[in-house]
Coordinates of C-alpha atoms and ligand atoms in Angstrom, one line a residue:
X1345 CA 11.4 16.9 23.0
X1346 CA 11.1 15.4 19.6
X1347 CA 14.6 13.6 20.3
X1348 CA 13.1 12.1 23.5
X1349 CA 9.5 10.9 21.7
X1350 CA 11.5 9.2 18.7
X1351 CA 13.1 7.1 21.6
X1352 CA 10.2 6.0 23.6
X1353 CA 8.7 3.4 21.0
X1354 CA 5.1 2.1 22.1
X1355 CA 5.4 -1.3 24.2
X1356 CA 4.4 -3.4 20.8
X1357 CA 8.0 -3.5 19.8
X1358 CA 8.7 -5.1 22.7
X1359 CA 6.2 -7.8 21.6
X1360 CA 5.7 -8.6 25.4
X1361 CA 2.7 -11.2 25.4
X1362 CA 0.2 -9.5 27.9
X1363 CA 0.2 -6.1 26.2
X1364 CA -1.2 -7.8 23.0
X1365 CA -4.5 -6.6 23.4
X1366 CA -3.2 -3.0 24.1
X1367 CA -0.7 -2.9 21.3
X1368 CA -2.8 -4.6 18.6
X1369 CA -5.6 -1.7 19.3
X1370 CA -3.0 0.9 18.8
X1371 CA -1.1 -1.3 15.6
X1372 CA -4.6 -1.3 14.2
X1373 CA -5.2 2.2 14.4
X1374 CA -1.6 3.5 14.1
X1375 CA -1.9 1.0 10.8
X1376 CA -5.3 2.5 9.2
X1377 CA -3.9 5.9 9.7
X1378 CA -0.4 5.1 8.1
X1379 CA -2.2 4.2 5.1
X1380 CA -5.1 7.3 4.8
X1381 CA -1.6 9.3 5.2
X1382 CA 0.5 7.1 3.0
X1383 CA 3.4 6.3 5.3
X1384 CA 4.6 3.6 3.5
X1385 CA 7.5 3.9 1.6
X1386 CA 9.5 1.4 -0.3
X1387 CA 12.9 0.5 -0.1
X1388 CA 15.0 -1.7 -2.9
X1389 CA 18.0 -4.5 -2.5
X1390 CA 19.7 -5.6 -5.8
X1391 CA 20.1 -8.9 -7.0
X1392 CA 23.3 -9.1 -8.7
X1393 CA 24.5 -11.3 -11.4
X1394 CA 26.8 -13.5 -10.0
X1395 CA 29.3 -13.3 -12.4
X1396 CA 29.1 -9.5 -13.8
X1397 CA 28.3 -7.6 -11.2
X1398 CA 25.5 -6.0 -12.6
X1399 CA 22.3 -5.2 -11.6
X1400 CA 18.7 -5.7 -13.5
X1401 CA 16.6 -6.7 -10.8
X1402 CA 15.6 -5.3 -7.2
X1403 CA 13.3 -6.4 -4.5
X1404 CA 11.1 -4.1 -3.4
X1405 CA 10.7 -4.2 0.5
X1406 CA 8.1 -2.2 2.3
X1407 CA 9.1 0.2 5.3
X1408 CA 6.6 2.8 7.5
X1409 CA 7.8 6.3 8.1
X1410 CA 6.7 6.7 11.0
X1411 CA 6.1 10.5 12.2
X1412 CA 7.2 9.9 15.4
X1413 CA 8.9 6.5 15.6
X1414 CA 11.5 6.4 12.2
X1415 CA 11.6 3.4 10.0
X1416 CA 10.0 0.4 11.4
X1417 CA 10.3 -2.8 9.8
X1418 CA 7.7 -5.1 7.9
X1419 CA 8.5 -8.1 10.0
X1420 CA 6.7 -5.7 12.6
X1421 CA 3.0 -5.2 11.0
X1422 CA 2.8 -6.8 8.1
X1423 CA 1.1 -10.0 10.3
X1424 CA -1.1 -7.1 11.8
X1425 CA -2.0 -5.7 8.2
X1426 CA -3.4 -9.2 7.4
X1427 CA -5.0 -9.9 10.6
X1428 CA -6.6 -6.5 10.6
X1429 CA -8.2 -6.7 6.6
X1430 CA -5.8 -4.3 5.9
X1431 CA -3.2 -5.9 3.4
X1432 CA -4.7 -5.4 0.0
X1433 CA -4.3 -1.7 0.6
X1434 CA -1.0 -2.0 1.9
X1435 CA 0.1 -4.2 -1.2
X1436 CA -1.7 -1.4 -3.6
X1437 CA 0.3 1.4 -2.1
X1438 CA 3.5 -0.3 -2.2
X1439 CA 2.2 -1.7 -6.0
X1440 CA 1.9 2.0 -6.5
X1441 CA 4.9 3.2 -5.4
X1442 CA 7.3 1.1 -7.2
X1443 CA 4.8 1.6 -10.6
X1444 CA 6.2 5.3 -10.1
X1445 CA 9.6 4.7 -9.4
X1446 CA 9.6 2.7 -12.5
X1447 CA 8.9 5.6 -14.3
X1448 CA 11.8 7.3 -13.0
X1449 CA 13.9 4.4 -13.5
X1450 CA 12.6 4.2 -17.0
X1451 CA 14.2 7.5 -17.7
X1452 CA 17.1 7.4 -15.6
X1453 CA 18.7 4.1 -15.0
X1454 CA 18.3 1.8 -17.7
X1455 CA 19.7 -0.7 -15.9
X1456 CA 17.3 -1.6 -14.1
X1457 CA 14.7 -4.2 -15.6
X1458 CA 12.1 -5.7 -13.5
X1459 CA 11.5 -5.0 -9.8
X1460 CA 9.9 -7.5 -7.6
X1461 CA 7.2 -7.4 -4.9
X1462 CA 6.2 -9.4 -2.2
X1463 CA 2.5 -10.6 -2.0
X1464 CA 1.0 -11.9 1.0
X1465 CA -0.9 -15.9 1.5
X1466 CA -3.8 -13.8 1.5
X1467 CA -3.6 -12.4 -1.6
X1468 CA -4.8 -14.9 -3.4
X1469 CA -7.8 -15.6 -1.0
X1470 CA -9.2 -12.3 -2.6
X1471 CA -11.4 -12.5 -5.5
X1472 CA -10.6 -9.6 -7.3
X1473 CA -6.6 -9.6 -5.8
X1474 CA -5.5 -9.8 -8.8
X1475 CA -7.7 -8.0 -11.3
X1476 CA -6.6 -4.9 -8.6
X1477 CA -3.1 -4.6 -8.8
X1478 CA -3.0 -5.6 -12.3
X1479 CA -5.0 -2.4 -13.5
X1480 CA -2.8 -1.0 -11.3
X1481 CA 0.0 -1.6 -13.1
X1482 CA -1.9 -0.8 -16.7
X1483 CA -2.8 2.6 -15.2
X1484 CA 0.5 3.6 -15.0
X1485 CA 1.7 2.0 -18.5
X1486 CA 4.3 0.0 -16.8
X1487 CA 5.1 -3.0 -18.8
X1488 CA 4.4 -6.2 -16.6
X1489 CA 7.4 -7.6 -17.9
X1490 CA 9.1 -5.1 -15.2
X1491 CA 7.3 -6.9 -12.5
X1492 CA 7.8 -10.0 -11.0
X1493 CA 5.1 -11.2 -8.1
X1494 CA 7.3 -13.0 -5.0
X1495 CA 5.0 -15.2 -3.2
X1496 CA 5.9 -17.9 -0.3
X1497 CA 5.4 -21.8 0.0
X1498 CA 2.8 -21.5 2.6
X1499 CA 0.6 -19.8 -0.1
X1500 CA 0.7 -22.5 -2.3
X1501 CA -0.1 -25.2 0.1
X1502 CA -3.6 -24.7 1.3
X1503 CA -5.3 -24.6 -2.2
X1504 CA -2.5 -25.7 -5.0
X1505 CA -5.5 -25.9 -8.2
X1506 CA -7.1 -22.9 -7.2
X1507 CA -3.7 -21.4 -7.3
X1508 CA -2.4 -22.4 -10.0
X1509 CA -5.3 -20.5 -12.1
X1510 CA -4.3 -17.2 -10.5
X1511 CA -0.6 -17.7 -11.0
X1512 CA -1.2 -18.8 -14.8
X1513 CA -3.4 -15.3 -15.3
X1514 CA -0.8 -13.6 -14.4
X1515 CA 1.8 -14.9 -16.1
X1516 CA -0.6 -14.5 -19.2
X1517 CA -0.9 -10.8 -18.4
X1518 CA 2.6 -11.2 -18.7
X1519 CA 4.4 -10.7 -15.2
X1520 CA 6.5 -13.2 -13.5
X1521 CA 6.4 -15.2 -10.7
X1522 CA 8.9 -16.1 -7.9
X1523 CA 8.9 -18.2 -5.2
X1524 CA 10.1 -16.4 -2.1
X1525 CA 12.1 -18.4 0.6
X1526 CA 12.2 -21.4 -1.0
X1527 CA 13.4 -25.2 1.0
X1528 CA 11.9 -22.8 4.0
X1529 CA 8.7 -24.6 3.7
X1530 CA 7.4 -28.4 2.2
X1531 CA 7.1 -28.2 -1.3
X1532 CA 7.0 -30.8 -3.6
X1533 CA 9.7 -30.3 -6.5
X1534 CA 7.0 -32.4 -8.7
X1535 CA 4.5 -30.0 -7.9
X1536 CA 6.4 -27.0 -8.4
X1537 CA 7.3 -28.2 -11.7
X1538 CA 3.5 -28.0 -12.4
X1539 CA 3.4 -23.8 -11.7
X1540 CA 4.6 -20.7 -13.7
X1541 CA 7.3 -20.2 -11.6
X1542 CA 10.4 -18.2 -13.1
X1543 CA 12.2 -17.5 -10.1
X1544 CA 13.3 -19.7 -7.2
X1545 CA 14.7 -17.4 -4.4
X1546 CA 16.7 -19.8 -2.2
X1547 CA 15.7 -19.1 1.5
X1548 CA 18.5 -17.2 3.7
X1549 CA 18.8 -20.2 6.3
X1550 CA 20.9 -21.9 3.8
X1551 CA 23.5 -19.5 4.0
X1552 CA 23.4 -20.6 7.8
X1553 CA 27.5 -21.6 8.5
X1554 CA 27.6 -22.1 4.7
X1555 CA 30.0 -23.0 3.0
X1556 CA 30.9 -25.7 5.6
X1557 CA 30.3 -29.1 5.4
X1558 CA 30.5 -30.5 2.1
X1559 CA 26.8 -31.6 2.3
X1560 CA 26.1 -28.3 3.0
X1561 CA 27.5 -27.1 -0.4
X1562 CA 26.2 -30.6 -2.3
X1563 CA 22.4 -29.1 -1.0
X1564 CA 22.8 -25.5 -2.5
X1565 CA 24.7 -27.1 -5.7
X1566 CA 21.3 -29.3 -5.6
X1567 CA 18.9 -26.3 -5.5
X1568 CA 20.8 -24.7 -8.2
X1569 CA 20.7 -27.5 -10.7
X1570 CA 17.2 -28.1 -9.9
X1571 CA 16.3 -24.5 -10.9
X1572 CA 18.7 -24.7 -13.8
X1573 CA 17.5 -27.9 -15.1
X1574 CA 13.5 -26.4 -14.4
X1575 CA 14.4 -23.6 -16.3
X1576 CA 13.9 -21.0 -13.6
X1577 CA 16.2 -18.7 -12.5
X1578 CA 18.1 -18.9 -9.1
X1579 CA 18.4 -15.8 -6.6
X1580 CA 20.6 -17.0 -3.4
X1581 CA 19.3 -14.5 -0.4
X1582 CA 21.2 -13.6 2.6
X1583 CA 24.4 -13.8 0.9
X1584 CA 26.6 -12.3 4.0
X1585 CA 30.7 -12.8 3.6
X1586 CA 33.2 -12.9 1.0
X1587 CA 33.4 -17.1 1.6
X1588 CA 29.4 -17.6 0.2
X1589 CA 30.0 -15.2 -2.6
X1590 CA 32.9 -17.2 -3.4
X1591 CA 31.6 -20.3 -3.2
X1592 CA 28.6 -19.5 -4.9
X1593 CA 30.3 -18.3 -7.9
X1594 CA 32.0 -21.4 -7.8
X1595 CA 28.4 -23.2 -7.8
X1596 CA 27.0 -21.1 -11.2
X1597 CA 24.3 -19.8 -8.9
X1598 CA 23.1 -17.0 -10.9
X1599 CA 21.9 -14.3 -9.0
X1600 CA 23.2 -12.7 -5.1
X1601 CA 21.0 -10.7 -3.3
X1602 CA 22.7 -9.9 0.4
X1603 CA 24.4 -7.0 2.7
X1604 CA 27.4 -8.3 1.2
X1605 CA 26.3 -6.4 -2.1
X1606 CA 23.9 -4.0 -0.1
X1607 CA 21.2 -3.6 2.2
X1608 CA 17.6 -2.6 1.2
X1609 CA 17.8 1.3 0.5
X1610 CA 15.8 3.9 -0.6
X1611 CA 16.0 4.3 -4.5
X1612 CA 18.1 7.5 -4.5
X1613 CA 20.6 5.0 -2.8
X1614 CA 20.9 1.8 -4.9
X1615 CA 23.4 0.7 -6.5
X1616 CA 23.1 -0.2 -10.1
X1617 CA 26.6 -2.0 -10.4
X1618 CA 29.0 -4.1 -8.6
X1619 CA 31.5 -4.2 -11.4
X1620 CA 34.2 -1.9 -10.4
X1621 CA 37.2 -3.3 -9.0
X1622 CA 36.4 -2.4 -5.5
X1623 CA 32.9 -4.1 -4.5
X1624 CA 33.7 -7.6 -6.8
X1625 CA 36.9 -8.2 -4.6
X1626 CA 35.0 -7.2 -1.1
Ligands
LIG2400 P1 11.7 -11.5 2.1 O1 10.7 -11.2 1.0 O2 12.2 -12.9 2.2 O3 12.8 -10.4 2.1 C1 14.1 -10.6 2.4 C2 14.4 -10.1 3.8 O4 15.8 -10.4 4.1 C3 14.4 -8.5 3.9 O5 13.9 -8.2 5.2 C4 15.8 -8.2 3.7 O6 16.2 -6.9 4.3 C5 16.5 -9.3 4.5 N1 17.9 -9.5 4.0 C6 18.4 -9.1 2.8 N2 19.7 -9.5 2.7 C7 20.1 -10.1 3.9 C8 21.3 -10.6 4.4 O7 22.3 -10.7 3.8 N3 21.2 -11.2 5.7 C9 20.0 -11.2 6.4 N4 20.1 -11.7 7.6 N5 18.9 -10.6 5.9 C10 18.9 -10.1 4.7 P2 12.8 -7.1 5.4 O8 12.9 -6.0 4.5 O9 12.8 -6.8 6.9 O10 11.5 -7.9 5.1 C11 11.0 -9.0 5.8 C12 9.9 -9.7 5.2 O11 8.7 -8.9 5.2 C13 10.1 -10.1 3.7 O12 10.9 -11.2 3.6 C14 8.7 -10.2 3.2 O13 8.2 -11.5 3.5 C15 7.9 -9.2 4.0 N6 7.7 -8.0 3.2 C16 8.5 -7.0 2.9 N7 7.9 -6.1 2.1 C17 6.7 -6.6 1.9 C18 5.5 -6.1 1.1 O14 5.6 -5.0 0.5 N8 4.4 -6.9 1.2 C19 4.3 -8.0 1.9 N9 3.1 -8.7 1.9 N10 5.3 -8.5 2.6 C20 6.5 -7.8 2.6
LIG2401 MG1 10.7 -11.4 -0.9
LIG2402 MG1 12.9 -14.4 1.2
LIG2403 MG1 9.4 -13.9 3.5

């Protein structure tokens, strides 16, 4: 029986248009629930060094244990969480989450220096947003040097002034800042050079029949030089096949994060080096 109900997902997933009204009820209450009984787990995808292997960053990526339904995916509710008020305590029980894994890490796998997490546009149309997951972080005597904030172009568009306060408080506090998905969206590379951003994270649709055409490749060697040349670092995402890897290292692009290296996985699971023989050759 249980075999049978983990099958028989509800018609949401489906995303068939005139069930909206039906499925948003249940994602709204299947959502509040999820987070009373923290559901929410958190799983991590390295960013490798391009040219050691090694790994001191991860991204954390939010995922629902469902009781009855498995793993389901943010692409799935995360829109629902910010239509239905409910993101700032979704983004404070994943904040949470990787503040205790940090601990772990602390003791365990040294490797590992700075974890990132993804922040929603709304985020920052919250007053007290960042106050929130900042004592967060204090509470559990992390060091916010370990975390790095990922936020997306759209975020920055609506309001850049306004913005650029909150991003400057916390990189005063003493986090980082990355810009998620980057050449996805319409930024200005004037304006970006006006923010505290430390990490460009080069949107996957590059990688899109990459390396290819020789303007293809004279577009990514752009982006790199351009973070270079900013002084921000560079994480290439959606780094699939042996060719990219290859012709990324060829680029100086200086950080990988793909299935080529790994998929997101729970912590127990990561991989904290890519230096052996075996997984630099793929
Ligand atoms: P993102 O932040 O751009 O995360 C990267 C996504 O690309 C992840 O999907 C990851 O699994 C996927 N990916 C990684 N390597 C590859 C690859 O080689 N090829 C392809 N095709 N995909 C790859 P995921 O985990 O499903 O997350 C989707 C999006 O959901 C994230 O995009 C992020 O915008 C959002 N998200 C995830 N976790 C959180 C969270 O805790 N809070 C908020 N607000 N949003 C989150
Ligand atoms: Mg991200
Ligand atoms: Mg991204
Ligand atoms: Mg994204």
């Amino acid at each position: 029986l249980a075999h049978a109900k983990q099958q028989e997902r509800p018609l949401f997933f489906y995303e068939e248009k005139n069930h909206q009204d039906l499925s948003d009820e249940w994602m709204e209450m299947s959502l509040r629930k999820a987070l009373q009984n923290k559901e929410m787990d958190v799983y991590y995808q390295p960013q490798v060094k391009t040219h050691s292997g090694e790994v001191h960053k991860v991204e954390a990526l939010v995922r629902w244990q469902h009781p009855d339904y498995g793993v389901i995916s943010p692409g799935v509710f995360i829109d629902a969480a910010e239509r239905f008020g409910l993101i700032m305590p979704l983004t404070l029980q994943v904040v949470e989450k990787v503040c205790l894994q940090l601990k772990e890490w602390r003791k365990t796998a040294a490797s590992i220096q700075r974890v990132s997490i993804n922040l929603s546009p709304l985020h920052f149309e919250f007053v007290d947003a960042n106050c929130q997951i900042t004592d967060l972080v204090h509470r559990h005597g992390i060091p916010p040097e370990m975390i790095e904030w990922e936020l997306t172009e759209t975020s920055m568009v609506e309001n850049l002034q306004q913005m650029a306060g909150q991003l400057l408080e916390l990189e005063k506090e003493g986090f980082s800042i990355a810009l998620d998905d980057f050449g996805a969206g319409v930024s200005s590379l004037t304006r970006l050079q006006e923010l505290p951003i430390h990490t460009l994270k080069l949107d996957k649709h590059f990688m899109n029949k990459f390396p290819g055409s020789d303007k293809k490749q004279q577009v990514i060697q752009l982006m790199i030089t351009f973070a270079e040349l900013s002084g921000m670092e560079i994480v290439c995402e959606g780094v699939e096949t042996k060719e990219q890897l290859d012709a990324l290292r060829k680029m100086n692009a200086g950080f990988i994060q793909g299935y080529i290296f790994q998929h997101p996985v729970p912590a127990s699971e990561l991989k904290y080096s890519f230096t052996e023989g075996r997984d630099m050759t793929l």
